[in-house]
JSON list of C-alpha atoms in Angstrom, two decimals:
[
{"chain": "A", "resi": 870, "resn": "MET", "atom": "CA", "xyz": [0.00, 0.00, 0.00]},
{"chain": "A", "resi": 871, "resn": "GLY", "atom": "CA", "xyz": [1.43, 3.34, -1.02]},
{"chain": "A", "resi": 872, "resn": "ARG", "atom": "CA", "xyz": [1.52, 6.55, 0.94]},
{"chain": "A", "resi": 873, "resn": "ALA", "atom": "CA", "xyz": [-1.50, 7.72, -1.04]},
{"chain": "A", "resi": 874, "resn": "TYR", "atom": "CA", "xyz": [-3.78, 5.26, 0.70]},
{"chain": "A", "resi": 875, "resn": "GLU", "atom": "CA", "xyz": [-2.36, 5.26, 4.23]},
{"chain": "A", "resi": 876, "resn": "ASP", "atom": "CA", "xyz": [-4.42, 8.16, 5.54]},
{"chain": "A", "resi": 877, "resn": "GLU", "atom": "CA", "xyz": [-7.82, 7.21, 4.09]},
{"chain": "A", "resi": 878, "resn": "GLY", "atom": "CA", "xyz": [-8.89, 5.37, 7.25]},
{"chain": "A", "resi": 879, "resn": "GLU", "atom": "CA", "xyz": [-7.96, 8.30, 9.47]},
{"chain": "A", "resi": 880, "resn": "LEU", "atom": "CA", "xyz": [-9.72, 10.78, 7.17]},
{"chain": "A", "resi": 881, "resn": "LEU", "atom": "CA", "xyz": [-12.89, 8.71, 7.20]},
{"chain": "A", "resi": 882, "resn": "ALA", "atom": "CA", "xyz": [-12.76, 8.22, 10.98]},
{"chain": "A", "resi": 883, "resn": "ALA", "atom": "CA", "xyz": [-12.44, 11.99, 11.47]},
{"chain": "A", "resi": 884, "resn": "GLU", "atom": "CA", "xyz": [-15.31, 12.68, 9.05]},
{"chain": "A", "resi": 885, "resn": "LEU", "atom": "CA", "xyz": [-17.58, 10.16, 10.77]},
{"chain": "A", "resi": 886, "resn": "GLY", "atom": "CA", "xyz": [-16.66, 11.73, 14.10]},
{"chain": "A", "resi": 887, "resn": "ALA", "atom": "CA", "xyz": [-17.68, 15.13, 12.77]},
{"chain": "A", "resi": 888, "resn": "VAL", "atom": "CA", "xyz": [-21.07, 13.76, 11.70]},
{"chain": "A", "resi": 889, "resn": "ALA", "atom": "CA", "xyz": [-21.53, 12.18, 15.16]},
{"chain": "A", "resi": 890, "resn": "ALA", "atom": "CA", "xyz": [-20.58, 15.45, 16.88]},
{"chain": "A", "resi": 891, "resn": "LEU", "atom": "CA", "xyz": [-23.65, 17.09, 15.35]},
{"chain": "A", "resi": 892, "resn": "SER", "atom": "CA", "xyz": [-25.94, 14.84, 17.37]},
{"chain": "A", "resi": 893, "resn": "GLY", "atom": "CA", "xyz": [-23.82, 13.29, 20.12]},
{"chain": "A", "resi": 894, "resn": "GLY", "atom": "CA", "xyz": [-21.46, 16.04, 21.20]},
{"chain": "A", "resi": 895, "resn": "ARG", "atom": "CA", "xyz": [-17.74, 15.62, 21.86]},
{"chain": "A", "resi": 896, "resn": "ALA", "atom": "CA", "xyz": [-18.05, 12.23, 23.56]},
{"chain": "A", "resi": 897, "resn": "GLY", "atom": "CA", "xyz": [-20.07, 10.81, 20.67]},
{"chain": "A", "resi": 898, "resn": "ALA", "atom": "CA", "xyz": [-17.55, 12.15, 18.17]},
{"chain": "A", "resi": 899, "resn": "TRP", "atom": "CA", "xyz": [-14.61, 10.63, 20.08]},
{"chain": "A", "resi": 900, "resn": "LEU", "atom": "CA", "xyz": [-16.30, 7.24, 20.36]},
{"chain": "A", "resi": 901, "resn": "THR", "atom": "CA", "xyz": [-17.33, 7.24, 16.70]},
{"chain": "A", "resi": 902, "resn": "ARG", "atom": "CA", "xyz": [-13.76, 8.02, 15.59]},
{"chain": "A", "resi": 903, "resn": "ARG", "atom": "CA", "xyz": [-12.45, 5.11, 17.69]},
{"chain": "A", "resi": 904, "resn": "VAL", "atom": "CA", "xyz": [-15.05, 2.65, 16.38]},
{"chain": "A", "resi": 905, "resn": "ALA", "atom": "CA", "xyz": [-14.63, 3.83, 12.78]},
{"chain": "A", "resi": 906, "resn": "ARG", "atom": "CA", "xyz": [-10.98, 2.79, 12.83]},
{"chain": "A", "resi": 907, "resn": "LEU", "atom": "CA", "xyz": [-12.16, -0.80, 13.39]},
{"chain": "A", "resi": 908, "resn": "MET", "atom": "CA", "xyz": [-14.85, -0.80, 10.71]},
{"chain": "A", "resi": 909, "resn": "PRO", "atom": "CA", "xyz": [-14.11, -2.49, 7.37]},
{"chain": "A", "resi": 910, "resn": "ASP", "atom": "CA", "xyz": [-13.48, -0.37, 4.28]},
{"chain": "A", "resi": 911, "resn": "ASP", "atom": "CA", "xyz": [-15.57, -0.44, 1.13]},
{"chain": "A", "resi": 912, "resn": "ILE", "atom": "CA", "xyz": [-12.97, 0.18, -1.58]},
{"chain": "A", "resi": 913, "resn": "HIS", "atom": "CA", "xyz": [-13.83, 0.41, -5.25]},
{"chain": "A", "resi": 914, "resn": "GLU", "atom": "CA", "xyz": [-11.38, 1.21, -8.03]},
{"chain": "A", "resi": 915, "resn": "THR", "atom": "CA", "xyz": [-12.23, 1.73, -11.67]},
{"chain": "A", "resi": 916, "resn": "GLU", "atom": "CA", "xyz": [-10.75, 3.26, -14.81]},
{"chain": "A", "resi": 917, "resn": "VAL", "atom": "CA", "xyz": [-12.41, 5.51, -17.35]},
{"chain": "A", "resi": 918, "resn": "GLU", "atom": "CA", "xyz": [-10.97, 6.15, -20.79]},
{"chain": "A", "resi": 919, "resn": "LEU", "atom": "CA", "xyz": [-11.74, 9.64, -22.02]},
{"chain": "A", "resi": 920, "resn": "PRO", "atom": "CA", "xyz": [-11.34, 10.38, -25.74]},
{"chain": "A", "resi": 921, "resn": "LEU", "atom": "CA", "xyz": [-9.64, 13.65, -24.87]},
{"chain": "A", "resi": 922, "resn": "GLU", "atom": "CA", "xyz": [-6.15, 15.05, -24.85]},
{"chain": "A", "resi": 923, "resn": "TRP", "atom": "CA", "xyz": [-4.55, 15.15, -21.39]},
{"chain": "A", "resi": 924, "resn": "GLU", "atom": "CA", "xyz": [-5.09, 18.88, -20.72]},
{"chain": "A", "resi": 925, "resn": "ARG", "atom": "CA", "xyz": [-8.80, 18.65, -21.59]},
{"chain": "A", "resi": 926, "resn": "ALA", "atom": "CA", "xyz": [-9.16, 15.50, -19.48]},
{"chain": "A", "resi": 927, "resn": "VAL", "atom": "CA", "xyz": [-7.59, 17.30, -16.50]},
{"chain": "A", "resi": 928, "resn": "TRP", "atom": "CA", "xyz": [-10.02, 20.18, -17.01]},
{"chain": "A", "resi": 929, "resn": "ARG", "atom": "CA", "xyz": [-12.98, 17.75, -17.11]},
{"chain": "A", "resi": 930, "resn": "VAL", "atom": "CA", "xyz": [-11.88, 15.94, -13.94]},
{"chain": "A", "resi": 931, "resn": "GLU", "atom": "CA", "xyz": [-11.31, 19.24, -12.14]},
{"chain": "A", "resi": 932, "resn": "ARG", "atom": "CA", "xyz": [-14.78, 20.44, -13.14]},
{"chain": "A", "resi": 933, "resn": "ILE", "atom": "CA", "xyz": [-16.66, 17.25, -12.26]},
{"chain": "A", "resi": 934, "resn": "VAL", "atom": "CA", "xyz": [-14.68, 15.80, -9.35]},
{"chain": "A", "resi": 935, "resn": "GLY", "atom": "CA", "xyz": [-12.84, 18.82, -8.00]},
{"chain": "A", "resi": 936, "resn": "GLY", "atom": "CA", "xyz": [-15.96, 20.80, -7.20]},
{"chain": "A", "resi": 937, "resn": "ALA", "atom": "CA", "xyz": [-17.99, 17.92, -5.76]},
{"chain": "A", "resi": 938, "resn": "GLY", "atom": "CA", "xyz": [-16.72, 17.92, -2.19]},
{"chain": "A", "resi": 939, "resn": "ARG", "atom": "CA", "xyz": [-14.16, 19.19, 0.27]},
{"chain": "A", "resi": 940, "resn": "ARG", "atom": "CA", "xyz": [-10.80, 19.22, -1.45]},
{"chain": "A", "resi": 941, "resn": "LEU", "atom": "CA", "xyz": [-7.89, 17.37, 0.17]},
{"chain": "A", "resi": 942, "resn": "GLU", "atom": "CA", "xyz": [-4.21, 17.84, -0.40]},
{"chain": "A", "resi": 943, "resn": "PRO", "atom": "CA", "xyz": [-3.13, 15.39, -3.09]},
{"chain": "A", "resi": 944, "resn": "VAL", "atom": "CA", "xyz": [-0.27, 13.08, -2.29]},
{"chain": "A", "resi": 945, "resn": "ALA", "atom": "CA", "xyz": [2.97, 13.17, -4.22]},
{"chain": "A", "resi": 946, "resn": "SER", "atom": "CA", "xyz": [2.24, 10.16, -6.41]},
{"chain": "A", "resi": 947, "resn": "MET", "atom": "CA", "xyz": [-0.44, 7.50, -6.51]},
{"chain": "A", "resi": 948, "resn": "GLU", "atom": "CA", "xyz": [1.28, 4.76, -8.46]},
{"chain": "A", "resi": 949, "resn": "GLY", "atom": "CA", "xyz": [4.93, 5.73, -8.15]},
{"chain": "A", "resi": 950, "resn": "MET", "atom": "CA", "xyz": [4.87, 7.78, -11.36]},
{"chain": "A", "resi": 951, "resn": "PRO", "atom": "CA", "xyz": [6.51, 11.19, -11.57]},
{"chain": "A", "resi": 952, "resn": "LEU", "atom": "CA", "xyz": [4.10, 14.08, -11.03]},
{"chain": "A", "resi": 953, "resn": "ALA", "atom": "CA", "xyz": [4.51, 15.29, -14.62]},
{"chain": "A", "resi": 954, "resn": "GLU", "atom": "CA", "xyz": [2.87, 12.04, -15.78]},
{"chain": "A", "resi": 955, "resn": "GLU", "atom": "CA", "xyz": [-0.29, 12.34, -13.67]},
{"chain": "A", "resi": 956, "resn": "TRP", "atom": "CA", "xyz": [-2.75, 14.82, -12.15]},
{"chain": "A", "resi": 957, "resn": "VAL", "atom": "CA", "xyz": [-4.28, 13.91, -8.78]},
{"chain": "A", "resi": 958, "resn": "VAL", "atom": "CA", "xyz": [-7.52, 15.26, -7.29]},
{"chain": "A", "resi": 959, "resn": "ARG", "atom": "CA", "xyz": [-8.72, 14.09, -3.85]},
{"chain": "A", "resi": 960, "resn": "ILE", "atom": "CA", "xyz": [-11.99, 15.06, -2.22]},
{"chain": "A", "resi": 961, "resn": "VAL", "atom": "CA", "xyz": [-14.23, 14.00, 0.62]},
{"chain": "A", "resi": 962, "resn": "THR", "atom": "CA", "xyz": [-17.77, 13.63, -0.62]},
{"chain": "A", "resi": 963, "resn": "ARG", "atom": "CA", "xyz": [-20.90, 11.97, 0.75]},
{"chain": "A", "resi": 964, "resn": "GLY", "atom": "CA", "xyz": [-22.57, 8.67, -0.07]},
{"chain": "A", "resi": 965, "resn": "GLY", "atom": "CA", "xyz": [-24.89, 6.09, 1.40]},
{"chain": "A", "resi": 966, "resn": "CYS", "atom": "CA", "xyz": [-28.27, 6.65, 2.97]},
{"chain": "A", "resi": 967, "resn": "ALA", "atom": "CA", "xyz": [-29.10, 10.38, 3.14]},
{"chain": "A", "resi": 968, "resn": "GLY", "atom": "CA", "xyz": [-25.48, 11.22, 2.31]},
{"chain": "A", "resi": 969, "resn": "MET", "atom": "CA", "xyz": [-24.38, 10.48, 5.89]},
{"chain": "A", "resi": 970, "resn": "ASN", "atom": "CA", "xyz": [-21.40, 8.30, 4.96]},
{"chain": "A", "resi": 971, "resn": "PRO", "atom": "CA", "xyz": [-18.22, 10.17, 4.02]},
{"chain": "A", "resi": 972, "resn": "VAL", "atom": "CA", "xyz": [-16.28, 8.87, 1.02]},
{"chain": "A", "resi": 973, "resn": "VAL", "atom": "CA", "xyz": [-12.68, 9.70, 0.06]},
{"chain": "A", "resi": 974, "resn": "LEU", "atom": "CA", "xyz": [-12.55, 9.91, -3.74]},
{"chain": "A", "resi": 975, "resn": "THR", "atom": "CA", "xyz": [-9.21, 10.04, -5.54]},
{"chain": "A", "resi": 976, "resn": "ALA", "atom": "CA", "xyz": [-9.01, 10.70, -9.27]},
{"chain": "A", "resi": 977, "resn": "VAL", "atom": "CA", "xyz": [-5.71, 10.26, -11.11]},
{"chain": "A", "resi": 978, "resn": "VAL", "atom": "CA", "xyz": [-5.47, 11.53, -14.69]},
{"chain": "A", "resi": 979, "resn": "VAL", "atom": "CA", "xyz": [-2.64, 9.64, -16.38]},
{"chain": "A", "resi": 980, "resn": "ARG", "atom": "CA", "xyz": [-0.83, 11.34, -19.25]},
{"chain": "A", "resi": 981, "resn": "PRO", "atom": "CA", "xyz": [-1.13, 9.25, -22.44]},
{"chain": "A", "resi": 982, "resn": "VAL", "atom": "CA", "xyz": [2.01, 7.72, -23.90]},
{"chain": "A", "resi": 983, "resn": "GLY", "atom": "CA", "xyz": [3.04, 8.70, -27.43]},
{"chain": "A", "resi": 984, "resn": "GLU", "atom": "CA", "xyz": [0.43, 10.00, -29.86]},
{"chain": "A", "resi": 985, "resn": "ARG", "atom": "CA", "xyz": [-2.47, 8.29, -28.14]},
{"chain": "A", "resi": 986, "resn": "ARG", "atom": "CA", "xyz": [-5.51, 10.58, -27.89]},
{"chain": "A", "resi": 987, "resn": "VAL", "atom": "CA", "xyz": [-7.21, 8.64, -25.10]},
{"chain": "A", "resi": 988, "resn": "THR", "atom": "CA", "xyz": [-6.56, 9.66, -21.50]},
{"chain": "A", "resi": 989, "resn": "VAL", "atom": "CA", "xyz": [-7.08, 7.21, -18.65]},
{"chain": "A", "resi": 990, "resn": "VAL", "atom": "CA", "xyz": [-8.63, 8.40, -15.38]},
{"chain": "A", "resi": 991, "resn": "ARG", "atom": "CA", "xyz": [-8.24, 6.09, -12.39]},
{"chain": "A", "resi": 992, "resn": "LEU", "atom": "CA", "xyz": [-10.87, 6.49, -9.70]},
{"chain": "A", "resi": 993, "resn": "ARG", "atom": "CA", "xyz": [-10.60, 5.12, -6.16]},
{"chain": "A", "resi": 994, "resn": "ALA", "atom": "CA", "xyz": [-13.42, 5.58, -3.65]},
{"chain": "A", "resi": 995, "resn": "VAL", "atom": "CA", "xyz": [-13.15, 4.45, -0.03]},
{"chain": "A", "resi": 996, "resn": "ALA", "atom": "CA", "xyz": [-15.86, 4.50, 2.62]},
{"chain": "A", "resi": 997, "resn": "LYS", "atom": "CA", "xyz": [-16.39, 2.78, 5.96]},
{"chain": "A", "resi": 998, "resn": "GLU", "atom": "CA", "xyz": [-18.99, 0.00, 6.18]},
{"chain": "A", "resi": 999, "resn": "GLY", "atom": "CA", "xyz": [-21.12, -0.42, 9.27]},
{"chain": "A", "resi": 1000, "resn": "LEU", "atom": "CA", "xyz": [-23.57, -3.16, 10.19]},
{"chain": "A", "resi": 1001, "resn": "ILE", "atom": "CA", "xyz": [-25.75, -2.30, 7.19]},
{"chain": "A", "resi": 1002, "resn": "ARG", "atom": "CA", "xyz": [-23.72, -2.59, 4.00]},
{"chain": "A", "resi": 1003, "resn": "GLN", "atom": "CA", "xyz": [-24.36, 0.48, 1.88]},
{"chain": "A", "resi": 1004, "resn": "ARG", "atom": "CA", "xyz": [-21.44, 0.07, -0.55]},
{"chain": "A", "resi": 1005, "resn": "SER", "atom": "CA", "xyz": [-20.93, 3.83, -0.56]},
{"chain": "A", "resi": 1006, "resn": "GLY", "atom": "CA", "xyz": [-17.44, 3.60, -2.06]},
{"chain": "A", "resi": 1007, "resn": "GLN", "atom": "CA", "xyz": [-18.66, 1.46, -4.92]},
{"chain": "A", "resi": 1008, "resn": "GLU", "atom": "CA", "xyz": [-21.64, 3.69, -5.66]},
{"chain": "A", "resi": 1009, "resn": "VAL", "atom": "CA", "xyz": [-19.60, 6.90, -5.57]},
{"chain": "A", "resi": 1010, "resn": "ALA", "atom": "CA", "xyz": [-16.89, 5.48, -7.86]},
{"chain": "A", "resi": 1011, "resn": "LYS", "atom": "CA", "xyz": [-19.46, 4.23, -10.36]},
{"chain": "A", "resi": 1012, "resn": "GLY", "atom": "CA", "xyz": [-21.35, 7.53, -10.27]},
{"chain": "A", "resi": 1013, "resn": "TYR", "atom": "CA", "xyz": [-18.29, 9.67, -10.96]},
{"chain": "A", "resi": 1014, "resn": "ALA", "atom": "CA", "xyz": [-17.06, 7.24, -13.63]},
{"chain": "A", "resi": 1015, "resn": "ALA", "atom": "CA", "xyz": [-20.40, 7.63, -15.40]},
{"chain": "A", "resi": 1016, "resn": "ALA", "atom": "CA", "xyz": [-20.31, 11.42, -15.01]},
{"chain": "A", "resi": 1017, "resn": "LEU", "atom": "CA", "xyz": [-16.80, 11.61, -16.46]},
{"chain": "A", "resi": 1018, "resn": "ALA", "atom": "CA", "xyz": [-17.79, 9.38, -19.37]},
{"chain": "A", "resi": 1019, "resn": "GLY", "atom": "CA", "xyz": [-20.90, 11.50, -19.99]},
{"chain": "A", "resi": 1020, "resn": "VAL", "atom": "CA", "xyz": [-23.31, 8.65, -19.25]},
{"chain": "A", "resi": 1021, "resn": "GLU", "atom": "CA", "xyz": [-26.56, 9.38, -17.42]},
{"chain": "A", "resi": 1022, "resn": "ARG", "atom": "CA", "xyz": [-27.34, 7.13, -14.45]}
]
């Protein structure tokens, strides 16, 4: 597991704690953060091929993904590639029932090799799963993949 994925669990625990603080106060937030660290992750990864040049694909990802949630600092590299070969956008968005489950969504726009006019966008969505499986990570990844591809869901 690379550095890019190490902090997803902590980010999600903090986000769930913030949701709990709205109804349970500081003690509820603290307890929720502790329990969230033990909850399993719902991780979904997918790739979307955009028939666009790299700069236009970056613009599309920034417009669709970048404005859809609270922006996080991107990590240096997702797959060990130099930064010039990829563009990374990370956000915290909402999923699940009534949008109560935070989801960390990472989009990596990979620069095409050679004269190829198709740009690959790798999406990774991670959410915590409780007793009732909502598959928030899977649903968020599929939704943004469809939005990037221009498909209505």
